Tab-separated table of C-alpha atoms in Angstrom:
chain	number	residue	atom	x	y	z
A	1	MET	CA	42.806	165.453	157.300
A	2	GLY	CA	45.386	167.791	156.536
A	3	ALA	CA	49.204	166.829	156.196
A	4	VAL	CA	49.029	163.571	158.239
A	5	ALA	CA	46.156	162.382	155.950
A	6	ILE	CA	48.322	163.167	152.658
A	7	ALA	CA	51.221	161.195	153.916
A	8	ALA	CA	49.183	158.414	154.931
A	9	LEU	CA	47.395	158.574	151.378
A	10	LEU	CA	50.965	157.756	149.957
A	11	LEU	CA	51.055	154.260	150.676
A	12	THR	CA	47.572	153.510	148.610
A	13	ALA	CA	48.274	156.562	145.610
A	14	CYS	CA	48.921	155.204	142.453
A	15	ASN	CA	52.213	156.124	140.897
A	16	PRO	CA	51.607	156.980	137.279
A	17	VAL	CA	55.290	156.887	136.298
A	18	LYS	CA	56.489	153.433	135.258
A	19	MET	CA	60.335	152.791	135.512
A	20	LYS	CA	62.640	150.059	135.072
A	21	MET	CA	66.640	149.628	134.789
A	22	HIS	CA	68.612	147.478	132.827
A	23	THR	CA	72.150	146.260	133.032
A	24	THR	CA	73.988	144.487	130.150
A	25	ILE	CA	77.272	142.689	130.740
A	26	TYR	CA	79.833	141.878	128.157
A	27	ALA	CA	82.288	139.099	128.436
A	28	ASP	CA	85.325	141.549	127.956
A	29	GLY	CA	83.986	142.873	131.697
A	30	SER	CA	82.750	146.159	130.375
A	31	CYS	CA	79.027	146.883	130.802
A	32	ILE	CA	76.179	149.322	129.765
A	33	ARG	CA	73.371	150.538	132.178
A	34	ASP	CA	69.898	152.105	131.057
A	35	VAL	CA	67.376	153.393	132.927
A	36	SER	CA	64.066	154.648	131.573
A	37	TYR	CA	60.674	155.738	132.682
A	38	SER	CA	57.522	156.479	130.943
A	39	ASN	CA	54.042	158.531	131.401
A	40	VAL	CA	51.139	159.123	129.156
A	41	MET	CA	51.454	162.383	127.367
A	42	PRO	CA	48.699	164.946	128.403
A	43	LYS	CA	46.116	165.526	125.901
A	44	ALA	CA	46.964	168.869	125.508
A	45	MET	CA	50.513	167.977	124.132
A	46	ARG	CA	49.362	165.277	121.777
A	47	ASP	CA	49.209	167.836	118.588
A	48	SER	CA	52.987	168.860	119.178
A	49	VAL	CA	54.397	165.637	118.266
A	50	TRP	CA	56.972	166.049	115.623
A	51	PRO	CA	56.844	163.966	112.333
A	52	ASP	CA	59.720	162.018	113.223
A	53	GLY	CA	57.809	160.433	116.372
A	54	LYS	CA	59.744	162.664	118.620
A	55	THR	CA	57.703	165.248	121.027
A	56	GLY	CA	58.495	168.564	122.168
A	57	TRP	CA	56.939	167.534	125.707
A	58	SER	CA	59.460	167.288	128.469
A	59	GLN	CA	58.059	164.679	130.849
A	60	PRO	CA	58.651	164.959	134.473
A	61	MET	CA	61.572	163.323	135.634
A	62	PRO	CA	60.918	160.738	138.938
A	63	GLU	CA	62.176	161.950	141.999
A	64	CYS	CA	64.204	158.707	142.428
A	65	LEU	CA	66.348	159.066	139.638
A	66	ASN	CA	69.738	160.842	139.571
A	67	ILE	CA	71.172	160.544	135.938
A	68	ASP	CA	74.369	162.983	136.228
A	69	ALA	CA	76.811	160.491	134.921
A	70	PHE	CA	74.426	159.387	132.111
A	71	CYS	CA	75.849	160.603	128.790
A	72	LYS	CA	72.958	159.461	126.130
A	73	SER	CA	69.281	159.748	126.035
A	74	HIS	CA	66.352	159.358	123.783
A	75	THR	CA	62.397	160.018	124.016
A	76	ASP	CA	60.144	157.715	122.227
A	77	ILE	CA	56.158	157.603	121.935
A	78	GLY	CA	54.614	154.498	122.187
A	79	LYS	CA	51.261	152.808	122.170
A	80	GLY	CA	48.447	155.068	123.952
A	81	ASP	CA	50.605	158.158	123.897
A	82	THR	CA	53.066	156.641	126.331
A	83	VAL	CA	56.152	158.820	126.246
A	84	THR	CA	59.127	156.695	127.333
A	85	THR	CA	62.750	158.498	128.050
A	86	THR	CA	65.890	156.350	128.329
A	87	PHE	CA	69.265	157.265	129.694
A	88	SER	CA	71.985	155.117	128.967
A	89	CYS	CA	75.726	155.117	130.217
A	90	PRO	CA	78.776	152.724	129.179
A	91	PHE	CA	81.057	151.791	131.782
A	92	SER	CA	84.652	149.735	131.594
A	93	ASN	CA	83.855	147.828	134.385
A	94	VAL	CA	80.961	146.824	137.042
A	95	GLU	CA	82.515	148.514	139.859
A	96	GLU	CA	82.588	151.976	138.282
A	97	MET	CA	79.035	151.339	137.019
A	98	CYS	CA	77.859	150.664	140.449
A	99	GLY	CA	79.556	154.042	141.701
A	100	GLN	CA	76.995	155.951	139.459
A	101	THR	CA	73.941	154.150	140.137
A	102	PRO	CA	71.066	156.255	138.739
A	103	LEU	CA	68.820	155.522	141.724
A	104	GLN	CA	67.991	157.490	144.759
A	105	LEU	CA	65.646	157.811	147.689
A	106	ASN	CA	64.908	161.401	149.275
A	107	GLY	CA	67.555	162.818	147.416
A	108	THR	CA	70.191	160.419	148.589
A	109	ARG	CA	71.926	157.860	146.136
A	110	LEU	CA	71.159	154.355	146.710
A	111	LYS	CA	74.670	152.486	147.534
A	112	SER	CA	75.604	149.407	145.651
A	113	LYS	CA	78.514	146.977	144.940
A	114	ALA	CA	79.045	144.957	142.163
A	115	LYS	CA	81.754	142.360	141.013
A	116	LEU	CA	81.999	140.239	137.945
A	117	ASP	CA	83.795	136.840	138.365
A	118	LYS	CA	85.156	135.014	135.108
A	119	ARG	CA	86.000	131.354	135.809
A	120	PHE	CA	87.925	129.801	132.657
A	121	ARG	CA	87.076	126.126	131.985
A	122	TRP	CA	88.884	125.793	128.402
A	123	PHE	CA	85.837	124.833	126.459
A	124	TYR	CA	83.954	127.256	127.945
A	125	THR	CA	83.984	130.262	130.537
A	126	ASP	CA	81.775	130.919	133.598
A	127	TYR	CA	80.755	134.649	134.297
A	128	THR	CA	79.134	135.271	137.322
A	129	PHE	CA	77.743	138.957	138.026
A	130	THR	CA	76.454	140.021	141.470
A	131	GLU	CA	75.246	143.724	142.486
A	132	THR	CA	74.224	144.338	145.934
A	133	PHE	CA	72.042	147.411	147.051
A	134	LEU	CA	72.750	148.515	150.808
A	135	CYS	CA	69.836	148.298	153.192
A	136	VAL	CA	67.841	151.616	153.901
A	137	GLY	CA	66.138	150.259	157.027
A	138	ASP	CA	67.472	153.154	158.905
A	139	THR	CA	64.519	155.612	157.115
A	140	PHE	CA	62.617	154.088	160.048
A	141	LYS	CA	63.810	154.764	163.781
A	142	LEU	CA	62.337	151.765	165.060
A	143	ASP	CA	63.685	148.316	163.878
A	144	ALA	CA	60.834	146.085	162.709
A	145	LYS	CA	62.694	142.942	164.019
A	146	THR	CA	61.759	144.078	167.757
A	147	TYR	CA	58.348	143.638	166.482
A	148	ALA	CA	58.658	140.064	165.007
A	149	ASN	CA	61.519	137.660	164.655
A	150	LYS	CA	63.822	138.293	161.538
A	151	ASP	CA	62.560	135.512	159.309
A	152	ILE	CA	58.721	136.773	159.469
A	153	VAL	CA	60.169	140.640	159.054
A	154	SER	CA	62.180	139.497	155.851
A	155	TYR	CA	59.183	137.162	154.349
A	156	TRP	CA	56.985	140.244	154.609
A	157	PHE	CA	59.304	142.512	152.861
A	158	THR	CA	61.025	140.362	150.444
A	159	GLY	CA	59.096	137.207	150.231
A	160	GLU	CA	62.152	135.075	151.621
A	161	PRO	CA	62.362	132.915	153.355
A	162	ASN	CA	59.050	131.343	151.994
A	163	LEU	CA	56.900	130.899	154.989
A	164	VAL	CA	53.960	129.861	153.342
A	165	GLN	CA	55.672	127.142	151.112
A	166	GLY	CA	53.554	124.438	151.028
A	167	LEU	CA	50.452	125.692	152.768
A	168	SER	CA	46.970	125.701	151.071
A	169	GLY	CA	45.579	129.231	149.963
A	170	ALA	CA	43.267	129.086	153.142
A	171	GLU	CA	46.460	128.203	155.612
A	172	ALA	CA	48.458	130.915	153.821
A	173	SER	CA	45.866	133.556	154.213
A	174	LEU	CA	45.762	132.606	157.876
A	175	LYS	CA	49.458	133.181	158.125
A	176	LEU	CA	49.525	136.334	156.465
A	177	ASN	CA	46.786	137.505	158.746
A	178	GLU	CA	48.884	136.424	161.708
A	179	ILE	CA	51.780	138.583	160.695
A	180	GLU	CA	50.000	141.754	159.328
A	181	PRO	CA	49.425	143.128	162.733
A	182	PHE	CA	53.009	142.922	163.726
A	183	VAL	CA	54.201	144.929	160.747
A	184	SER	CA	51.136	147.429	161.094
A	185	ARG	CA	52.283	148.229	164.749
A	186	TRP	CA	55.829	148.678	163.528
A	187	LEU	CA	54.560	151.197	160.736
A	188	ASN	CA	52.087	152.912	162.908
A	189	ASP	CA	54.539	153.380	165.937
A	190	ASN	CA	57.491	154.744	163.401
A	191	LEU	CA	54.865	157.369	161.867
A	192	PHE	CA	53.814	158.307	165.237
A	193	LYS	CA	57.293	158.913	166.570
A	194	VAL	CA	57.890	161.329	163.835
A	195	VAL	CA	54.741	163.102	164.275
A	196	PHE	CA	55.588	163.167	168.027
A	197	ASP	CA	59.234	163.938	167.978
A	198	TYR	CA	58.261	166.653	165.285
A	199	VAL	CA	55.691	168.461	167.742
A	200	VAL	CA	58.524	168.171	170.873
A	201	SER	CA	61.172	169.650	168.225
A	202	ARG	CA	58.756	172.771	167.429
A	203	TYR	CA	56.908	172.999	170.834
A	204	ASP	CA	58.034	176.535	171.236
A	205	SER	CA	56.212	177.526	168.390
A	206	ILE	CA	52.847	176.670	169.894
A	207	PRO	CA	51.298	180.097	170.953
A	208	SER	CA	49.278	178.433	173.975
A	209	PRO	CA	49.840	174.814	174.423
A	210	PRO	CA	47.535	173.121	176.895
A	211	VAL	CA	50.249	171.485	178.466
A	212	SER	CA	54.140	172.014	179.034
A	213	ARG	CA	56.765	170.274	176.961
A	214	GLU	CA	57.486	167.888	179.677
A	215	ARG	CA	54.116	167.051	180.253
A	216	PHE	CA	53.412	166.468	176.766
A	217	CYS	CA	56.326	163.904	176.622
A	218	GLU	CA	54.817	162.186	179.459
A	219	LEU	CA	51.444	161.702	177.660
A	220	HIS	CA	53.271	159.966	174.769
A	221	ASP	CA	51.853	156.586	175.877
A	222	SER	CA	48.519	157.952	176.072
A	223	LEU	CA	48.342	159.782	173.478
A	224	PHE	CA	49.107	156.951	171.314
A	225	ASN	CA	46.429	154.502	172.926
A	226	HIS	CA	43.838	157.369	172.465
A	227	LEU	CA	44.738	157.425	168.510
A	228	VAL	CA	44.508	153.857	168.347
A	229	GLN	CA	41.382	152.853	170.163
A	230	ASP	CA	38.893	151.494	168.246
A	231	ARG	CA	40.659	151.627	165.170
A	232	ASP	CA	42.249	148.962	162.724
A	233	ASP	CA	43.471	151.196	159.793
A	234	LEU	CA	46.963	150.306	158.549
A	235	LEU	CA	47.725	153.893	158.728
A	236	LEU	CA	45.870	155.538	161.650
A	237	TYR	CA	47.652	159.017	161.116
A	238	ALA	CA	44.838	160.694	158.859
A	239	HIS	CA	43.262	160.562	162.192
A	240	ALA	CA	45.936	162.310	164.142
A	241	GLY	CA	44.793	166.111	163.760
A	242	ASP	CA	41.289	164.731	165.475
A	243	ALA	CA	43.031	162.425	168.046
A	244	PHE	CA	45.349	165.690	169.072
A	245	ARG	CA	42.305	168.042	169.533
A	246	ASP	CA	40.144	165.394	171.122
A	247	PHE	CA	42.711	164.210	173.734
A	248	PHE	CA	43.829	167.747	174.557
A	249	HIS	CA	40.655	169.370	174.270
A	250	SER	CA	42.621	171.989	172.341
A	251	ASP	CA	43.222	173.194	168.769
A	252	ALA	CA	46.694	174.334	169.792
A	253	TYR	CA	48.223	171.550	167.907
A	254	GLY	CA	46.315	172.023	164.779
A	255	MET	CA	48.948	174.086	162.951
A	256	PHE	CA	51.071	170.693	162.517
A	257	PHE	CA	48.117	169.106	160.324
A	258	ASP	CA	47.476	171.755	158.301
A	259	ASP	CA	49.357	171.680	154.704
A	260	GLU	CA	48.569	175.562	154.646
A	261	THR	CA	50.941	176.374	157.620
A	262	PRO	CA	54.939	176.109	157.321
A	263	LEU	CA	54.999	173.622	160.106
A	264	GLY	CA	52.271	171.365	158.630
A	265	LYS	CA	54.468	171.525	155.303
A	266	GLU	CA	57.393	170.655	157.148
A	267	LEU	CA	55.867	167.720	158.934
A	268	ASN	CA	54.311	166.449	155.723
A	269	THR	CA	57.597	166.306	154.059
A	270	GLU	CA	58.985	164.360	157.033
A	271	LEU	CA	56.313	161.953	156.842
A	272	CYS	CA	56.581	161.544	153.074
A	273	ASN	CA	60.327	160.879	153.247
A	274	ARG	CA	59.428	157.938	155.279
A	275	LEU	CA	56.584	156.494	152.998
A	276	ASN	CA	58.358	156.981	149.765
A	277	ILE	CA	60.244	153.962	150.327
A	278	PHE	CA	57.073	152.002	149.604
A	279	TRP	CA	56.583	153.922	146.491
A	280	PHE	CA	59.993	153.004	144.959
A	281	ASN	CA	59.483	150.283	142.457
A	282	VAL	CA	62.167	149.703	140.012
A	283	PRO	CA	62.061	146.402	138.122
A	284	TYR	CA	65.632	145.336	137.674
A	285	THR	CA	66.549	143.396	134.360
A	286	LEU	CA	69.704	141.846	133.310
A	287	THR	CA	71.471	140.655	130.174
A	288	MET	CA	74.622	138.397	130.731
A	289	PRO	CA	76.755	137.194	127.855
A	290	GLY	CA	76.297	133.585	126.529
A	291	THR	CA	73.848	131.318	128.050
A	292	VAL	CA	72.272	132.043	131.363
A	293	ILE	CA	72.829	128.581	133.584
A	294	ASP	CA	71.714	130.410	136.995
A	295	THR	CA	69.171	133.324	137.739
A	296	GLY	CA	69.404	133.655	141.325
A	297	ARG	CA	66.442	135.096	142.478
A	298	GLY	CA	65.267	136.234	139.069
A	299	THR	CA	63.054	134.961	136.412
A	300	GLN	CA	64.385	134.335	132.843
A	301	TYR	CA	62.343	135.598	129.840
A	302	GLY	CA	64.288	134.704	126.690
A	303	ASP	CA	67.557	136.532	126.981
A	304	ILE	CA	66.500	138.776	129.689
A	305	ILE	CA	66.594	138.206	133.670
A	306	PHE	CA	63.935	139.866	135.634
A	307	TYR	CA	64.293	140.959	139.435
A	308	PRO	CA	61.762	142.725	141.206
A	309	PHE	CA	63.340	145.657	143.029
A	310	THR	CA	61.237	147.722	145.519
A	311	GLY	CA	62.079	149.728	148.274
A	312	GLU	CA	60.374	147.590	150.941
A	313	ARG	CA	63.122	144.877	149.850
A	314	LEU	CA	65.498	147.043	151.079
A	315	ILE	CA	64.477	147.560	154.550
A	316	PRO	CA	65.318	144.387	156.561
A	317	GLY	CA	68.534	144.156	154.770
A	318	ASP	CA	70.683	144.465	151.634
A	319	TYR	CA	69.068	143.374	148.151
A	320	THR	CA	71.146	141.425	146.023
A	321	VAL	CA	71.009	140.663	142.205
A	322	THR	CA	73.238	137.638	141.029
A	323	ALA	CA	73.413	135.384	137.764
A	324	THR	CA	75.619	133.243	136.228
A	325	SER	CA	76.271	132.531	132.480
A	326	ARG	CA	78.382	130.400	130.111
A	327	VAL	CA	80.157	131.471	126.983
A	328	THR	CA	81.509	128.674	124.646
A	329	ASN	CA	85.143	129.157	123.955
A	330	TYR	CA	84.753	127.920	120.257
A	331	TRP	CA	88.560	128.636	119.661
A	332	ALA	CA	89.538	125.829	122.534
A	333	TYR	CA	87.542	123.507	120.260
A	334	VAL	CA	89.842	124.364	117.305
A	335	VAL	CA	92.706	124.312	119.431
A	336	THR	CA	92.018	120.984	120.633
A	337	LEU	CA	91.068	119.347	117.454
A	338	LEU	CA	94.491	120.568	115.982
A	339	VAL	CA	96.279	119.173	118.944
A	340	MET	CA	94.586	115.914	118.308
A	341	ALA	CA	94.993	115.964	114.680
A	342	ILE	CA	99.094	116.757	115.312
A	343	ALA	CA	99.243	113.890	117.494
A	344	VAL	CA	97.248	111.438	115.226
A	345	THR	CA	99.327	112.511	112.335
A	346	SER	CA	102.465	111.965	114.523
A	347	ILE	CA	101.647	108.634	115.470
A	348	PHE	CA	100.822	107.529	111.954
A	349	TYR	CA	104.101	109.445	110.727
A	350	ARG	CA	106.180	107.081	113.468
A	351	ARG	CA	104.522	103.877	112.589
A	352	LYS	CA	104.960	104.528	108.739
A	353	LYS	CA	108.752	105.545	109.175
């Protein structure tokens, strides 16, 4: 199956690294961001655990992490030989924090914008924190919105708007079955474009091509139709090498689908860079000052708000995390009581006089 097969399998492979990012907002506007990742320690390293519970094993860092600005770190061993490394960094304000987002995709740091609004209400102050991660939909050259309307695309990747709300399980299943072909075609078309464009760009590297570059470009649609015929796989490109050989009756393009060749490795990287977005999964948790009164699209567990944050949610548009909390101003009650006490005393004194 070669390079294309490996790229296709990325979507269904199980990533052993578990990650999460936690943001803590304080009433003075400062904040702390923690990012952690966990792996199960290899059996061969278990005997190197130190008495204090630390370990000499340096676990591999996920490719989606960029922690250049994070000044503190610690590694702990949990149940089942799970090793968790946590990086932490304080910031004076949320704008500074989002300028050092510790997450990246294909070596490029994700961009985010953040703000913290304070609304003073005398007896209490409301805090609204918002952080928006910018869309990375340009990872794919073909826009999903040209395959289905924007609501369908948004629902498939983000769950919003909820197109199956009020439907029975059977009805929801039918709805999803109607949507999936559009998304599958979008992804297949994008991956085919990567393969096809790459072959065209390296066409001079083919020793004895069966057709000219110009003729190869003319056969784009016919080659794609040959690839998809009689197949209903979500990702068809595990079969691309065979399809090229059968269609052109030649092994001339085999170098592009062999991981042992420089061209095969390079094409594999190109495909991986597109599919890595489906691997990206970093749950975002948030702690706000005071009592939370609105979690936005998040779910609250105790004092912590959880937001699902995946690469897919960045395909159709920006992804926004927002929450509002309320801090009671106890001093305001004291001041109010003092003012009332003074007013009552003043009235009593005047009457007595």
